[in-house]
CSV table of C-alpha atoms in Angstrom, one decimal:
chain,number,residue,atom,x,y,z
A,297,MET,CA,41.4,-56.5,20.9
A,298,ARG,CA,41.6,-55.9,17.2
A,299,SER,CA,38.0,-54.5,17.2
A,300,ILE,CA,39.0,-51.7,19.9
A,301,LEU,CA,42.2,-50.9,18.1
A,302,LEU,CA,40.4,-50.8,14.8
A,303,ALA,CA,37.6,-48.4,16.3
A,304,ALA,CA,40.3,-46.1,17.9
A,305,LEU,CA,42.3,-46.1,14.8
A,306,LEU,CA,39.1,-45.0,12.7
A,307,ALA,CA,37.9,-42.5,15.2
A,308,GLY,CA,41.3,-40.6,15.2
A,309,ALA,CA,42.3,-40.9,11.6
A,310,SER,CA,38.9,-39.7,10.0
A,311,PRO,CA,37.6,-37.2,11.9
A,312,GLY,CA,34.7,-36.5,9.5
A,313,LEU,CA,33.3,-39.9,10.2
A,314,ALA,CA,32.8,-39.1,13.8
A,315,GLN,CA,29.1,-37.4,14.3
A,316,GLN,CA,29.8,-33.7,14.9
A,317,PRO,CA,27.4,-31.3,16.6
A,318,PRO,CA,25.6,-29.2,14.1
A,319,GLU,CA,26.9,-25.8,13.7
A,320,THR,CA,24.8,-22.9,15.3
A,321,ALA,CA,23.7,-20.6,12.5
A,322,GLY,CA,22.6,-16.9,12.9
A,323,PRO,CA,18.9,-16.1,11.9
A,324,ARG,CA,17.6,-17.8,8.8
A,325,THR,CA,18.0,-15.2,6.0
A,326,PRO,CA,15.5,-15.3,3.0
A,327,PRO,CA,17.0,-16.1,-0.5
A,328,ALA,CA,18.2,-13.1,-2.5
A,329,THR,CA,15.2,-13.8,-5.2
A,330,GLN,CA,12.5,-13.0,-2.4
A,331,PRO,CA,12.8,-9.4,-1.0
A,332,PRO,CA,11.6,-8.9,2.6
A,333,SER,CA,7.9,-8.1,3.1
A,334,ALA,CA,7.0,-4.5,3.1
A,335,THR,CA,5.8,-2.9,6.4
A,336,ILE,CA,5.2,0.4,4.7
A,337,MET,CA,2.6,1.2,2.1
A,338,ALA,CA,1.0,3.9,0.3
A,339,GLU,CA,-2.7,4.0,-0.8
A,340,PRO,CA,-2.9,4.5,-4.4
A,341,VAL,CA,-4.5,8.1,-3.9
A,342,ALA,CA,-1.7,8.8,-1.9
A,343,LEU,CA,0.8,7.8,-4.9
A,344,MET,CA,-1.3,10.2,-6.8
A,345,ILE,CA,-1.2,13.0,-4.7
A,346,GLY,CA,2.5,12.7,-4.5
A,347,ALA,CA,2.9,12.8,-7.9
A,348,CYS,CA,1.0,16.1,-8.1
A,349,ASP,CA,4.2,17.9,-6.8
A,350,ALA,CA,4.2,20.5,-9.7
A,351,ASN,CA,7.6,22.5,-8.5
A,352,GLY,CA,9.4,19.3,-7.5
A,353,ASP,CA,10.0,20.4,-3.9
A,354,ALA,CA,8.8,17.1,-2.6
A,355,ARG,CA,5.9,18.9,-0.9
A,356,VAL,CA,2.4,18.9,-2.3
A,357,THR,CA,0.0,21.9,-1.4
A,358,ARG,CA,-3.7,21.6,-1.7
A,359,GLU,CA,-3.5,24.0,-4.5
A,360,GLU,CA,-0.9,21.4,-6.5
A,361,MET,CA,-3.1,18.8,-5.7
A,362,ARG,CA,-6.4,20.5,-6.7
A,363,ALA,CA,-4.9,21.5,-10.1
A,364,CYS,CA,-3.5,17.8,-10.6
A,365,VAL,CA,-7.1,16.7,-9.9
A,366,ALA,CA,-8.6,19.1,-12.6
A,367,HIS,CA,-5.9,17.9,-15.0
A,368,SER,CA,-6.7,14.2,-14.4
A,369,PHE,CA,-10.5,14.6,-14.7
A,370,ALA,CA,-10.3,16.3,-17.8
A,371,SER,CA,-8.3,13.5,-19.3
A,372,VAL,CA,-11.6,11.4,-18.8
A,373,ASP,CA,-14.1,14.3,-19.8
A,374,PRO,CA,-12.9,15.0,-23.3
A,375,THR,CA,-16.0,16.5,-24.2
A,376,ASN,CA,-15.8,19.2,-21.1
A,377,SER,CA,-19.3,18.3,-19.8
A,378,GLY,CA,-18.3,18.7,-16.4
A,379,ALA,CA,-19.6,15.3,-14.9
A,380,ILE,CA,-18.6,11.7,-15.8
A,381,GLY,CA,-20.9,8.5,-14.9
A,382,TYR,CA,-19.5,5.7,-12.6
A,383,ILE,CA,-17.7,3.8,-15.8
A,384,GLY,CA,-15.9,6.9,-16.4
A,385,PHE,CA,-15.1,7.2,-13.1
A,386,SER,CA,-13.7,3.7,-13.1
A,387,ASP,CA,-11.7,4.4,-16.2
A,388,TRP,CA,-10.5,7.5,-14.4
A,389,ALA,CA,-9.4,5.4,-11.5
A,390,GLU,CA,-7.6,2.9,-13.6
A,391,ARG,CA,-5.4,5.5,-15.5
A,392,TRP,CA,-4.9,7.7,-12.5
A,393,LEU,CA,-4.8,5.3,-9.2
A,394,GLY,CA,-3.8,2.2,-11.1
A,395,ASP,CA,-7.1,0.2,-10.4
A,396,ARG,CA,-10.7,0.5,-11.5
A,397,ASN,CA,-11.6,-0.6,-7.7
A,398,ALA,CA,-9.1,1.7,-6.0
A,399,LEU,CA,-10.4,4.2,-3.2
A,400,PRO,CA,-12.1,6.5,-3.6
A,401,SER,CA,-15.2,4.9,-4.7
A,402,PRO,CA,-17.8,6.5,-6.8
A,403,TYR,CA,-20.4,6.0,-4.3
A,404,GLU,CA,-18.9,8.1,-1.7
A,405,THR,CA,-17.3,10.7,-4.2
A,406,ASP,CA,-21.1,11.2,-5.7
A,407,ALA,CA,-22.2,13.5,-3.1
A,408,ASN,CA,-25.5,14.5,-4.5
A,409,GLY,CA,-26.4,11.2,-5.6
A,410,ASP,CA,-27.1,11.7,-9.3
A,411,ASN,CA,-24.8,8.8,-10.6
A,412,ARG,CA,-22.5,11.4,-12.4
A,413,ILE,CA,-19.3,12.7,-10.6
A,414,SER,CA,-18.5,16.2,-11.3
A,415,LEU,CA,-15.1,17.7,-10.7
A,416,ALA,CA,-16.4,19.7,-7.8
A,417,GLU,CA,-17.3,16.4,-6.3
A,418,LEU,CA,-13.9,14.5,-7.0
A,419,GLN,CA,-11.9,17.9,-5.8
A,420,ALA,CA,-14.3,17.5,-2.6
A,421,GLN,CA,-13.3,14.0,-2.1
A,422,PHE,CA,-9.5,14.7,-2.7
A,423,ASP,CA,-9.9,17.6,-0.2
A,424,LYS,CA,-11.1,15.2,2.5
A,425,THR,CA,-8.3,12.6,1.6
A,426,PHE,CA,-5.9,15.6,1.7
A,427,THR,CA,-7.2,16.5,5.3
A,428,ARG,CA,-6.7,12.9,6.7
A,429,PHE,CA,-3.2,12.5,5.3
A,430,ASP,CA,-2.1,16.2,6.6
A,431,ARG,CA,-1.0,14.8,10.2
A,432,ASP,CA,0.6,18.1,11.2
A,433,LYS,CA,-2.2,20.3,9.7
A,434,ASP,CA,0.1,22.6,7.9
A,435,ASN,CA,-1.7,22.2,4.5
A,436,VAL,CA,1.2,20.6,3.0
A,437,LEU,CA,1.9,17.0,2.4
A,438,VAL,CA,5.2,15.4,2.7
A,439,ARG,CA,6.2,11.8,1.6
A,440,ALA,CA,6.2,10.6,5.3
A,441,GLU,CA,2.5,11.7,5.5
A,442,LEU,CA,1.4,9.9,2.7
A,443,LEU,CA,2.8,6.6,3.9
A,444,THR,CA,0.8,4.1,5.8
A,445,LEU,CA,2.4,1.4,8.4
A,446,ASP,CA,1.0,-2.1,7.6
A,447,SER,CA,0.6,-3.1,11.2
A,448,ALA,CA,-1.2,-6.7,10.0
A,449,ARG,CA,2.2,-7.6,8.9
A,450,ASN,CA,4.0,-7.2,12.1
A,451,ASN,CA,1.1,-8.7,13.9
A,452,PRO,CA,1.3,-12.4,13.4
A,453,GLY,CA,-2.0,-13.0,15.4
A,454,ASP,CA,-4.1,-11.0,12.7
A,455,SER,CA,-4.8,-13.3,9.9
A,456,ARG,CA,-7.1,-11.4,8.2
A,457,ARG,CA,-5.2,-9.4,6.3
A,458,ARG,CA,-3.3,-12.4,4.8
A,459,GLY,CA,-6.3,-14.2,3.4
A,460,ARG,CA,-6.5,-16.8,6.2
A,461,LYS,CA,-9.6,-17.3,8.2
A,462,ALA,CA,-9.6,-16.2,11.8
A,463,PRO,CA,-9.9,-18.4,14.5
A,464,PRO,CA,-13.3,-18.8,15.7
A,465,GLU,CA,-14.3,-16.5,18.6
A,466,ARG,CA,-15.2,-18.3,21.9
A,467,GLN,CA,-18.5,-17.2,23.6
């Protein structure tokens, strides 16, 4: 009888000792030190084109881009020879795109295959890139056209872009 009385007394006197169901929490939020993964990206070449907005209207015309590319080319062609080698192109890419290996590559830019890149070849490559970004075909790029949606981050089944091996294909 004493044990029943003692158990009842303990259960009623200290509710913290009794097992409580876990509280249901909402979705787990990442710690404040880790920002959420970005799903909107910009290619390095898009960042450069966006910076070519000479008049500050948040719109880049083909003419503004071509003037900007000419200015950037001149910075790595100090002798005004009119052409740079692949190492000079890598120097240009590091300075203006942020990385020596950023696209466009010197191989796709060197249209005539002479292992030199002229301003005209670089302009032609940027013209192709401008056309690719100009979704509404109005010859003006706005910031929204320079952004890319990173769908790989939204597709958990796509492990290629996260550095993991994809599961073997079944035959």
